[in-house]
């Protein structure tokens, strides 16, 4: 599928591979020639590797030794704007280009010949007597005659076993056909009417529709409380985009949210869009990749990595819950999908919609400065109102040792329970107890590989390190002093709150929601649906529940420890706490019953707690912005984190000191360098970690200076250096 054969057979071409090499390699164009953007397989040493024709060859490689490109793969060539995007994203994140290309080629089997699979359709013979099971199969085929079912799909749809289908094939009632595996996605119909919108929603939707029709780049913050209909509104923008023949991408922060969202898309546009996240099978990934490239998929719903898919004509990117920290990839290539979405849209003359009830300060500031448009949805849809928020001053409450639900909160839950309404108890801490302490020697049980405590997970009956995932059985003997049966859990995790709730409310049906408690996204989804349908009286959850699920019967939210987010020296601690508390509170009172949110706190007068209770969002952001501006912190200044790691602590520190002493390229742009200092988690998986922090003025050419700074380094042994532009976490 070569473009125009820009390079004739034998011509020298430059190929960017996904291998960690710092340059584009020269090859000869294959028989029939090739074009810029072609996906190719090239020989590299004894191996064959994936690459993309990047341009003419550099010409500095001995012509006699040039090897020809192996073959051109049967996928649409990479578009110019995609190559541009990868370049710019690599520049921005100070990442080598091959690593960026790897993000854009995460569909295994791209080079495979399009394989075939068997599909099942109505046959020509109509048998006269059929068993019930067989009738079910025939009914499915008759009612969906243009669908292509695999054996399993057909059997599942009909609710019968595969042998029933096979039996019908034997009778000639069903035909078995070979069909290419990578089928186009079903067509979405943007002309189907959506829900009747309220006045506010209509105005917002119209603004977005017009913006999309302009075919020009722009970014809009769509701000609205949970339940105000942001999703309904941005689906109108999607409709406008699809109607104009362009493709749309909707990014969600959490896989668990996709199922519910796919249903809404199907209800709105009559078919399901393509899906892209870590839970999608390899063959399906390949299908998404190919179909997007050739324009046979109109819409993708996915996780942050969907940003690197080969859209043929991307017209709209929606980033839902844009403030979520999960949009920042924290290993490998360190990028923020929200920011990269804006970059990608700019290069595609596309629209960006950033939706949130509690935008990030960055986005809030960009809207304030007029760089982004802003649309506010102030009212909740229908009779639902924002919950009332109150603090429970924990200094006035009397609690038994080892309990965390205050009498006031207990009373409020009891009231809801009596009325058949749901309560949510929120604690952003997985596991049973954050600390396991020996009562004999006072030592905490730590991870062998990390500078972190082991967290007891009683449901799993193990201790777990939340840094490296290592688990071990809960010991009976203290690993430090050998005392027997003296280990005790200290502090609450969500499992311990569950235990407490069970003993206080023995009659209540209690559901616990935490990301580590479900083996699969499907199991989690099932549990969420169970809760939504009212099959739980008390829901106990971590921040997983804060993210956009609809629980219509929920009228009370109790935050076990509202002070938890205020701790820590993190730049964004206040912002995060504010966002999380507002979001969790937003879970209550979505339907007719009004909601109440109670925050257990020891610091009811703390400015952040006050801002949460008062709901004075603009005032909170303005104050937060003023503080950051005064400190030259993002978004009013720029930051980069440097993380050094290695198995030899001395060598890691030496490298840090060397960098700090040779920071001339940074000083030249007026930047400051702090550190080296041991990272807050000074050891992970046996590797010692040291951090440096670089601060620069907003307009300073930070990335170029960073590149000049680290370029002379050679990393010996297992030393690693990674650069984190606009760091979100500082662990
Ligand atoms: P948000 O994304 O702001 O949290 P949603 O779009 O999910 O809000 O809307 C919340 C609930 O209200 C959803 O169940 C949605 O279907 C419903 N809803 C919102 N607007 C309308 C409308 N105009 N007509 C009917 N239902 C609506
Ligand atoms: Zn560990």
XYZ file of N, CA and C in Angstrom, residues 426-634:
627
model
N -16.079 6.571 52.048
C -14.944 6.754 51.158
C -13.650 6.835 51.948
N -12.692 6.029 51.523
C -11.345 6.135 52.094
C -10.371 5.778 50.989
N -9.466 6.687 50.717
C -8.582 6.448 49.582
C -7.355 5.645 49.987
N -7.610 4.460 50.523
C -6.496 3.622 50.943
C -6.865 2.160 50.786
N -6.169 1.481 49.921
C -6.452 0.066 49.682
C -5.953 -0.768 50.849
N -6.467 -1.991 50.916
C -5.951 -2.931 51.901
C -6.641 -2.806 53.249
N -6.119 -3.558 54.214
C -6.730 -3.608 55.542
C -6.155 -2.535 56.454
N -4.828 -2.479 56.489
C -4.167 -1.478 57.327
C -2.889 -1.036 56.635
N -2.604 0.259 56.666
C -1.420 0.756 55.958
C -0.106 0.333 56.619
N -0.158 0.018 57.900
C 1.073 -0.316 58.618
C 0.855 -1.594 59.418
N 1.853 -2.457 59.401
C 1.848 -3.611 60.293
C 3.039 -3.456 61.234
N 2.716 -3.351 62.509
C 3.723 -2.975 63.499
C 3.928 -4.110 64.495
N 5.196 -4.281 64.912
C 5.462 -5.279 65.953
C 5.332 -4.611 67.316
N 4.444 -5.134 68.149
C 4.215 -4.542 69.472
C 5.403 -4.790 70.406
N 6.252 -5.736 70.078
C 7.409 -6.018 70.922
C 8.560 -5.069 70.616
N 8.928 -4.894 69.337
C 10.115 -4.095 69.027
C 9.778 -2.756 68.376
N 8.520 -2.553 68.005
C 8.134 -1.265 67.421
C 8.484 -1.118 65.956
N 9.050 -2.175 65.353
C 9.412 -2.082 63.929
C 8.189 -2.325 63.042
N 8.208 -1.677 61.870
C 7.151 -1.913 60.893
C 7.637 -2.950 59.893
N 6.700 -3.696 59.349
C 7.090 -4.665 58.326
C 7.227 -3.929 56.994
N 8.418 -3.991 56.422
C 8.684 -3.284 55.170
C 8.885 -4.264 54.029
N 8.946 -3.689 52.818
C 9.210 -4.518 51.643
C 10.705 -4.788 51.556
N 11.067 -5.988 51.112
C 12.486 -6.337 51.007
C 13.180 -5.574 49.886
N 12.402 -5.129 48.892
C 13.007 -4.537 47.700
C 12.821 -3.034 47.610
N 11.923 -2.511 48.420
C 11.574 -1.101 48.296
C 11.664 -0.455 49.659
N 11.787 0.874 49.615
C 11.764 1.616 50.844
C 10.302 1.936 51.154
N 9.501 0.909 51.340
C 8.068 1.114 51.538
C 7.539 0.092 52.533
N 6.449 0.467 53.200
C 5.846 -0.463 54.144
C 5.001 -1.479 53.400
N 4.905 -2.671 54.000
C 3.998 -3.670 53.441
C 2.604 -3.374 53.981
N 1.625 -3.475 53.085
C 0.247 -3.179 53.460
C -0.522 -4.485 53.588
N -1.230 -4.640 54.699
C -1.983 -5.880 54.882
C -3.237 -5.875 54.012
N -3.405 -6.945 53.244
C -4.632 -7.141 52.479
C -5.307 -8.385 53.022
N -6.293 -8.186 53.857
C -6.845 -9.324 54.573
C -7.681 -10.212 53.656
N -8.346 -9.607 52.673
C -9.144 -10.425 51.745
C -8.233 -11.401 51.001
N -7.034 -10.956 50.677
C -6.078 -11.813 49.969
C -5.238 -12.623 50.954
N -5.363 -12.312 52.224
C -4.573 -12.934 53.290
C -3.077 -12.766 53.064
N -2.673 -11.595 52.584
C -1.252 -11.360 52.327
C -0.868 -9.926 52.653
N 0.436 -9.726 52.810
C 0.972 -8.375 52.852
C 1.384 -8.009 51.432
N 1.176 -6.756 51.079
C 1.514 -6.353 49.712
C 2.260 -5.032 49.720
N 3.267 -4.946 48.825
C 3.981 -3.687 48.649
C 3.297 -2.937 47.513
N 2.820 -1.729 47.787
C 2.106 -0.977 46.754
C 3.060 -0.343 45.742
N 4.361 -0.465 45.989
C 5.324 0.051 45.013
C 5.637 -0.982 43.940
N 6.016 -2.204 44.399
C 6.480 -3.187 43.417
C 5.498 -4.336 43.248
N 4.459 -4.379 44.089
C 3.463 -5.425 43.934
C 3.827 -6.730 44.614
N 5.021 -6.789 45.204
C 5.451 -8.004 45.913
C 4.468 -8.339 47.039
N 4.144 -9.627 47.162
C 3.280 -10.013 48.282
C 3.956 -11.117 49.080
N 3.583 -11.221 50.335
C 4.003 -12.382 51.127
C 2.931 -12.706 52.149
N 2.950 -13.936 52.657
C 1.939 -14.295 53.645
C 2.086 -13.400 54.873
N 0.987 -13.170 55.571
C 1.067 -12.360 56.781
C 1.848 -13.158 57.826
N 2.999 -12.650 58.270
C 3.827 -13.446 59.183
C 3.226 -13.501 60.587
N 3.548 -14.541 61.335
C 3.130 -14.596 62.731
C 4.301 -14.194 63.624
N 5.505 -14.251 63.033
C 6.709 -13.912 63.795
C 7.275 -12.614 63.242
N 7.667 -11.692 64.115
C 8.204 -10.411 63.651
C 9.512 -10.631 62.905
N 9.626 -10.143 61.676
C 10.857 -10.328 60.917
C 12.041 -9.606 61.554
N 11.788 -8.606 62.406
C 12.894 -7.867 63.018
C 13.380 -8.511 64.312
N 12.454 -8.830 65.243
C 12.906 -9.298 66.553
C 12.523 -10.747 66.840
N 11.716 -11.338 65.990
C 11.388 -12.747 66.185
C 10.279 -12.998 67.193
N 9.725 -11.933 67.775
C 8.631 -12.142 68.742
C 7.437 -12.777 68.048
N 6.747 -13.633 68.779
C 5.636 -14.359 68.170
C 4.310 -13.673 68.448
N 3.438 -13.642 67.452
C 2.078 -13.124 67.605
C 1.999 -11.719 68.194
N 2.960 -10.878 67.862
C 2.902 -9.516 68.375
C 2.674 -8.494 67.256
N 2.516 -8.986 66.025
C 2.306 -8.053 64.911
C 0.861 -7.557 64.910
N 0.706 -6.251 64.763
C -0.646 -5.693 64.813
C -0.844 -4.685 63.691
N -2.052 -4.673 63.107
C -2.344 -3.672 62.077
C -2.547 -2.307 62.717
N -2.047 -1.270 62.051
C -2.214 0.080 62.567
C -2.839 0.950 61.483
N -3.886 1.650 61.842
C -4.539 2.560 60.897
C -5.521 1.823 60.007
N -6.411 2.568 59.368
C -7.440 1.922 58.564
C -7.108 1.898 57.078
N -7.495 0.807 56.436
C -7.592 0.736 54.991
C -9.050 0.409 54.722
N -9.397 0.353 53.493
C -10.799 0.169 53.137
C -11.363 -1.182 53.619
N -10.505 -2.201 53.689
C -10.999 -3.498 54.167
C -11.345 -3.440 55.656
N -10.603 -2.643 56.377
C -10.855 -2.545 57.808
C -12.140 -1.749 58.077
N -12.376 -0.751 57.220
C -13.629 0.005 57.333
C -14.809 -0.925 57.028
N -14.600 -1.813 56.076
C -15.640 -2.794 55.755
C -15.964 -3.644 56.975
N -14.908 -4.100 57.639
C -15.090 -4.924 58.836
C -15.864 -4.151 59.904
N -15.474 -2.892 60.086
C -16.141 -2.063 61.091
C -17.620 -1.873 60.728
N -17.862 -1.566 59.445
C -19.251 -1.352 59.012
C -20.077 -2.620 59.207
N -19.452 -3.776 58.948
C -20.173 -5.037 59.127
C -20.576 -5.238 60.580
N -19.708 -4.836 61.502
C -20.059 -5.071 62.900
C -21.061 -4.022 63.399
N -21.002 -2.801 62.845
C -21.969 -1.779 63.269
C -23.328 -2.005 62.621
N -23.319 -2.444 61.365
C -24.570 -2.652 60.616
C -24.679 -4.093 60.133
N -24.875 -5.020 61.075
C -24.854 -6.442 60.684
C -25.953 -6.796 59.673
N -27.021 -5.991 59.623
C -28.120 -6.301 58.697
C -27.867 -5.772 57.288
N -26.933 -4.863 57.158
C -26.774 -4.155 55.882
C -26.018 -4.999 54.862
N -26.382 -4.815 53.599
C -25.616 -5.445 52.521
C -24.483 -4.495 52.163
N -23.267 -4.976 52.319
C -22.102 -4.100 52.153
C -21.301 -4.518 50.927
N -20.956 -3.556 50.092
C -20.130 -3.837 48.915
C -18.857 -3.007 48.991
N -17.730 -3.663 48.776
C -16.462 -2.953 48.836
C -15.875 -2.848 47.436
N -15.463 -1.653 47.065
C -14.940 -1.411 45.718
C -13.528 -0.877 45.796
N -12.595 -1.673 45.313
C -11.215 -1.227 45.307
C -10.548 -1.896 44.119
N -9.641 -1.198 43.484
C -9.119 -1.687 42.204
C -8.436 -3.042 42.317
N -7.914 -3.379 43.502
C -7.163 -4.628 43.630
C -8.064 -5.813 43.945
N -9.375 -5.573 44.100
C -10.205 -6.669 44.570
C -10.934 -7.408 43.472
N -10.736 -6.980 42.241
C -11.434 -7.644 41.149
C -10.434 -8.145 40.133
N -10.587 -9.389 39.764
C -9.625 -10.002 38.858
C -9.674 -9.372 37.481
N -10.829 -8.873 37.076
C -10.943 -8.376 35.720
C -11.834 -7.153 35.680
N -11.712 -6.410 34.603
C -12.558 -5.234 34.409
C -14.023 -5.661 34.372
N -14.259 -6.866 33.855
C -15.635 -7.341 33.738
C -16.257 -7.596 35.113
N -15.457 -8.208 36.003
C -15.952 -8.483 37.345
C -16.266 -7.174 38.066
N -15.407 -6.203 37.862
C -15.604 -4.903 38.488
C -16.873 -4.248 37.955
N -17.048 -4.355 36.648
C -18.222 -3.762 36.015
C -19.502 -4.400 36.572
N -19.456 -5.720 36.730
C -20.623 -6.427 37.243
C -20.953 -5.931 38.642
N -19.919 -5.732 39.442
C -20.134 -5.278 40.810
C -20.726 -3.867 40.812
N -20.205 -3.013 39.934
C -20.703 -1.640 39.848
C -22.177 -1.647 39.442
N -22.514 -2.524 38.495
C -23.911 -2.594 38.065
C -24.826 -3.085 39.186
N -24.300 -4.037 39.954
C -25.055 -4.572 41.075
C -25.366 -3.449 42.068
N -24.346 -2.644 42.335
C -24.526 -1.546 43.281
C -25.508 -0.516 42.722
N -25.336 -0.195 41.439
C -26.192 0.819 40.823
C -27.653 0.384 40.869
N -27.894 -0.915 40.749
C -29.276 -1.373 40.748
C -29.838 -1.471 42.169
N -29.037 -1.107 43.137
C -29.547 -1.026 44.502
C -29.271 -2.239 45.363
N -28.435 -3.149 44.886
C -28.196 -4.366 45.646
C -27.131 -4.209 46.716
N -26.987 -3.013 47.246
C -26.084 -2.801 48.370
C -26.638 -1.633 49.169
N -26.478 -1.710 50.494
C -26.941 -0.609 51.336
C -25.795 0.332 51.652
N -24.622 -0.263 51.820
C -23.448 0.548 52.124
C -22.347 0.188 51.132
N -21.826 1.182 50.469
C -20.724 0.975 49.536
C -19.481 1.532 50.195
N -18.406 0.759 50.157
C -17.169 1.236 50.755
C -16.132 1.251 49.651
N -15.540 2.406 49.392
C -14.677 2.464 48.221
C -13.502 3.418 48.321
N -12.550 3.166 47.429
C -11.409 4.055 47.243
C -11.757 5.029 46.124
N -10.765 5.726 45.607
C -11.046 6.758 44.609
C -11.657 6.185 43.335
N -11.611 4.863 43.220
C -12.264 4.206 42.106
C -13.729 4.625 41.986
N -14.401 4.817 43.122
C -15.824 5.160 43.076
C -16.053 6.632 42.757
N -14.975 7.431 42.830
C -15.151 8.869 42.594
C -15.329 9.157 41.121
N -14.972 8.189 40.284
C -14.875 8.454 38.860
C -16.130 8.132 38.069
N -17.103 8.970 38.174
C -18.180 8.978 37.194
C -19.185 7.836 37.127
N -19.236 6.940 38.101
C -20.291 5.935 38.038
C -21.598 6.538 38.547
N -22.689 6.044 38.003
C -24.002 6.521 38.446
C -24.601 5.567 39.466
N -24.798 6.037 40.687
C -25.482 5.240 41.698
C -26.736 6.001 42.120
N -27.850 5.706 41.451
C -29.048 6.535 41.654
C -29.601 6.518 43.085
N -29.355 5.441 43.828
C -29.952 5.350 45.161
C -29.075 5.947 46.253
N -27.922 6.473 45.845
C -26.950 6.947 46.827
C -27.296 8.356 47.292
N -27.477 8.513 48.607
C -27.830 9.855 49.097
C -26.868 10.368 50.165
N -25.973 9.509 50.623
C -25.032 9.965 51.663
C -23.610 9.544 51.302
N -22.692 10.487 51.409
C -21.285 10.165 51.272
C -20.603 10.518 52.576
N -19.885 9.574 53.149
C -19.099 9.852 54.347
C -17.631 9.687 54.020
N -16.879 10.754 54.170
C -15.443 10.675 53.910
C -14.756 10.347 55.225
N -14.126 9.191 55.284
C -13.542 8.717 56.540
C -12.407 9.626 57.005
N -11.576 10.054 56.084
C -10.431 10.885 56.469
C -10.184 11.956 55.417
N -10.850 13.089 55.596
C -10.721 14.166 54.607
C -9.344 14.816 54.674
N -8.610 14.577 55.769
C -7.295 15.212 55.920
C -6.200 14.470 55.162
N -6.530 13.247 54.735
C -5.512 12.389 54.121
C -4.832 13.088 52.947
N -5.618 13.740 52.117
C -5.070 14.378 50.930
C -4.340 15.677 51.214
N -4.494 16.201 52.428
C -3.838 17.480 52.730
C -2.379 17.282 53.078
N -2.057 16.047 53.447
C -0.682 15.776 53.864
C 0.225 15.663 52.660
N 1.492 15.673 52.932
C 2.451 15.495 51.842
C 2.863 16.835 51.281
N 4.057 16.873 50.728
C 4.621 18.135 50.276
C 4.318 18.349 48.803
N 3.486 17.471 48.257
C 3.181 17.528 46.837
C 2.598 18.883 46.450
N 3.124 19.402 45.363
C 2.658 20.663 44.804
C 1.149 20.696 44.624
N 0.595 19.557 44.255
C -0.819 19.525 43.918
C -1.690 18.945 45.031
N -1.123 18.815 46.244
C -1.880 18.163 47.319
C -3.238 18.837 47.532
N -3.237 20.166 47.632
C -4.481 20.887 47.905
C -5.461 20.716 46.745
N -4.938 20.883 45.542
C -5.779 20.761 44.350
C -6.410 19.371 44.276
N -5.587 18.355 44.493
C -6.082 16.974 44.418
C -7.139 16.704 45.458
N -6.873 17.160 46.677
C -7.809 16.926 47.771
C -9.135 17.589 47.428
N -9.056 18.814 46.944
C -10.250 19.556 46.558
C -11.031 18.798 45.489
N -10.330 18.383 44.445
C -10.992 17.674 43.342
C -11.648 16.388 43.826
N -10.873 15.626 44.596
C -11.350 14.313 45.009
C -12.577 14.443 45.920
N -12.485 15.350 46.885
C -13.604 15.507 47.816
C -14.860 15.983 47.093
N -14.693 16.939 46.177
C -15.851 17.442 45.432
C -16.452 16.322 44.585
N -15.569 15.527 44.000
C -16.060 14.455 43.134
C -16.781 13.375 43.904
N -16.192 12.997 45.022
C -16.818 11.953 45.826
C -18.164 12.447 46.314
N -18.184 13.684 46.781
C -19.439 14.251 47.268
C -20.479 14.244 46.154
N -20.007 14.458 44.916
C -20.891 14.504 43.762
C -21.588 13.172 43.488
N -21.147 12.094 44.133
C -21.796 10.791 43.956
C -23.181 10.784 44.577
N -23.393 11.665 45.549
C -24.643 11.602 46.322
C -25.736 12.431 45.672
N -26.948 11.913 45.728
C -28.110 12.686 45.316
C -28.219 12.902 43.830
N -28.001 11.877 43.054
C -28.092 12.058 41.606
C -29.538 11.992 41.128
N -30.340 11.190 41.780
C -31.728 11.114 41.333
C -32.581 12.105 42.129
N -33.770 11.679 42.552
C -34.688 12.641 43.160
C -34.286 13.010 44.591
N -33.722 12.030 45.316
C -33.431 12.276 46.721
C -32.215 13.189 46.872
N -32.311 14.214 47.693
C -31.182 15.121 47.885
C -30.044 14.428 48.629
N -28.831 14.856 48.374
C -27.682 14.191 48.956
C -27.044 14.979 50.079
N -26.261 14.263 50.874
C -25.510 14.891 51.953
C -24.097 14.302 51.939
N -23.097 15.152 52.065
C -21.726 14.671 52.176
C -21.155 15.109 53.514
N -20.624 14.167 54.270
C -20.043 14.458 55.578
C -18.550 14.162 55.541
N -17.755 15.144 55.902
C -16.307 14.979 55.850
C -15.752 14.873 57.259
N -15.191 13.730 57.611
C -14.539 13.605 58.921
C -13.179 14.278 58.831
N -12.956 15.270 59.702
C -11.689 15.999 59.635
C -11.248 16.444 61.024
N -9.959 16.512 61.207
C -9.416 17.088 62.437
C -9.094 18.561 62.242
N -9.215 19.051 61.018
C -8.861 20.447 60.742
C -9.983 21.151 59.992
N -11.147 21.265 60.611
C -12.284 21.855 59.873
C -12.014 23.281 59.407
N -11.033 23.955 60.003
C -10.779 25.348 59.618
C -9.738 25.455 58.506
N -9.161 24.319 58.114
C -8.142 24.354 57.058
C -8.729 24.993 55.797
N -7.970 25.891 55.137
C -8.524 26.600 53.977
C -9.053 25.664 52.885
N -8.408 24.535 52.676
C -8.880 23.619 51.633
C -10.212 22.990 52.042
N -10.306 22.565 53.305
C -11.569 21.990 53.798
C -12.672 23.049 53.713
N -12.333 24.257 54.083
C -13.311 25.339 54.009
C -13.784 25.569 52.567
N -12.832 25.534 51.647
C -13.183 25.746 50.242
C -14.079 24.620 49.733
N -13.785 23.399 50.181
C -14.605 22.257 49.765
C -16.027 22.426 50.288
N -16.126 22.775 51.568
C -17.447 22.897 52.187
C -18.230 24.052 51.580
N -17.542 25.155 51.353
C -18.212 26.342 50.845
C -18.560 26.225 49.376
N -17.890 25.319 48.686
C -18.179 25.153 47.270
C -17.787 26.364 46.445
N -16.917 27.193 47.005
C -16.522 28.374 46.237
C -15.334 28.034 45.363
N -15.660 27.391 44.267
C -14.603 26.849 43.425
C -13.709 27.925 42.844
N -14.332 28.931 42.253
C -13.529 29.950 41.588
C -12.581 30.604 42.582
N -13.079 30.826 43.797
C -12.234 31.437 44.814
C -11.074 30.508 45.166
N -11.385 29.213 45.254
C -10.323 28.265 45.579
C -9.245 28.268 44.502
N -9.687 28.209 43.232
C -8.695 28.154 42.162
C -7.879 29.445 42.089
N -8.573 30.559 42.279
C -7.868 31.839 42.225
C -6.782 31.887 43.304
N -7.125 31.417 44.507
C -6.155 31.443 45.596
C -4.989 30.498 45.308
N -5.325 29.317 44.834
C -4.315 28.323 44.498
C -3.408 28.871 43.386
N -4.017 29.507 42.405
C -3.261 30.062 41.284
C -2.311 31.157 41.767
N -2.806 32.011 42.658
C -1.970 33.106 43.170
C -0.759 32.536 43.889
N -0.992 31.480 44.688
C 0.116 30.860 45.426
C 1.156 30.275 44.481
N 0.677 29.581 43.462
C 1.609 28.962 42.524
C 2.356 30.033 41.741
N 1.657 31.076 41.333
C 2.303 32.135 40.569
C 3.414 32.768 41.405
N 3.121 33.001 42.688
C 4.115 33.620 43.565
C 5.337 32.723 43.703
N 5.127 31.421 43.685
C 6.238 30.478 43.854
C 6.886 30.117 42.516
N 6.371 30.670 41.445
C 6.904 30.311 40.126
C 6.672 28.842 39.789
N 5.640 28.265 40.388
C 5.357 26.843 40.166
C 4.387 26.686 38.997
N 4.324 25.495 38.406
C 3.404 25.279 37.294
C 1.973 25.613 37.695
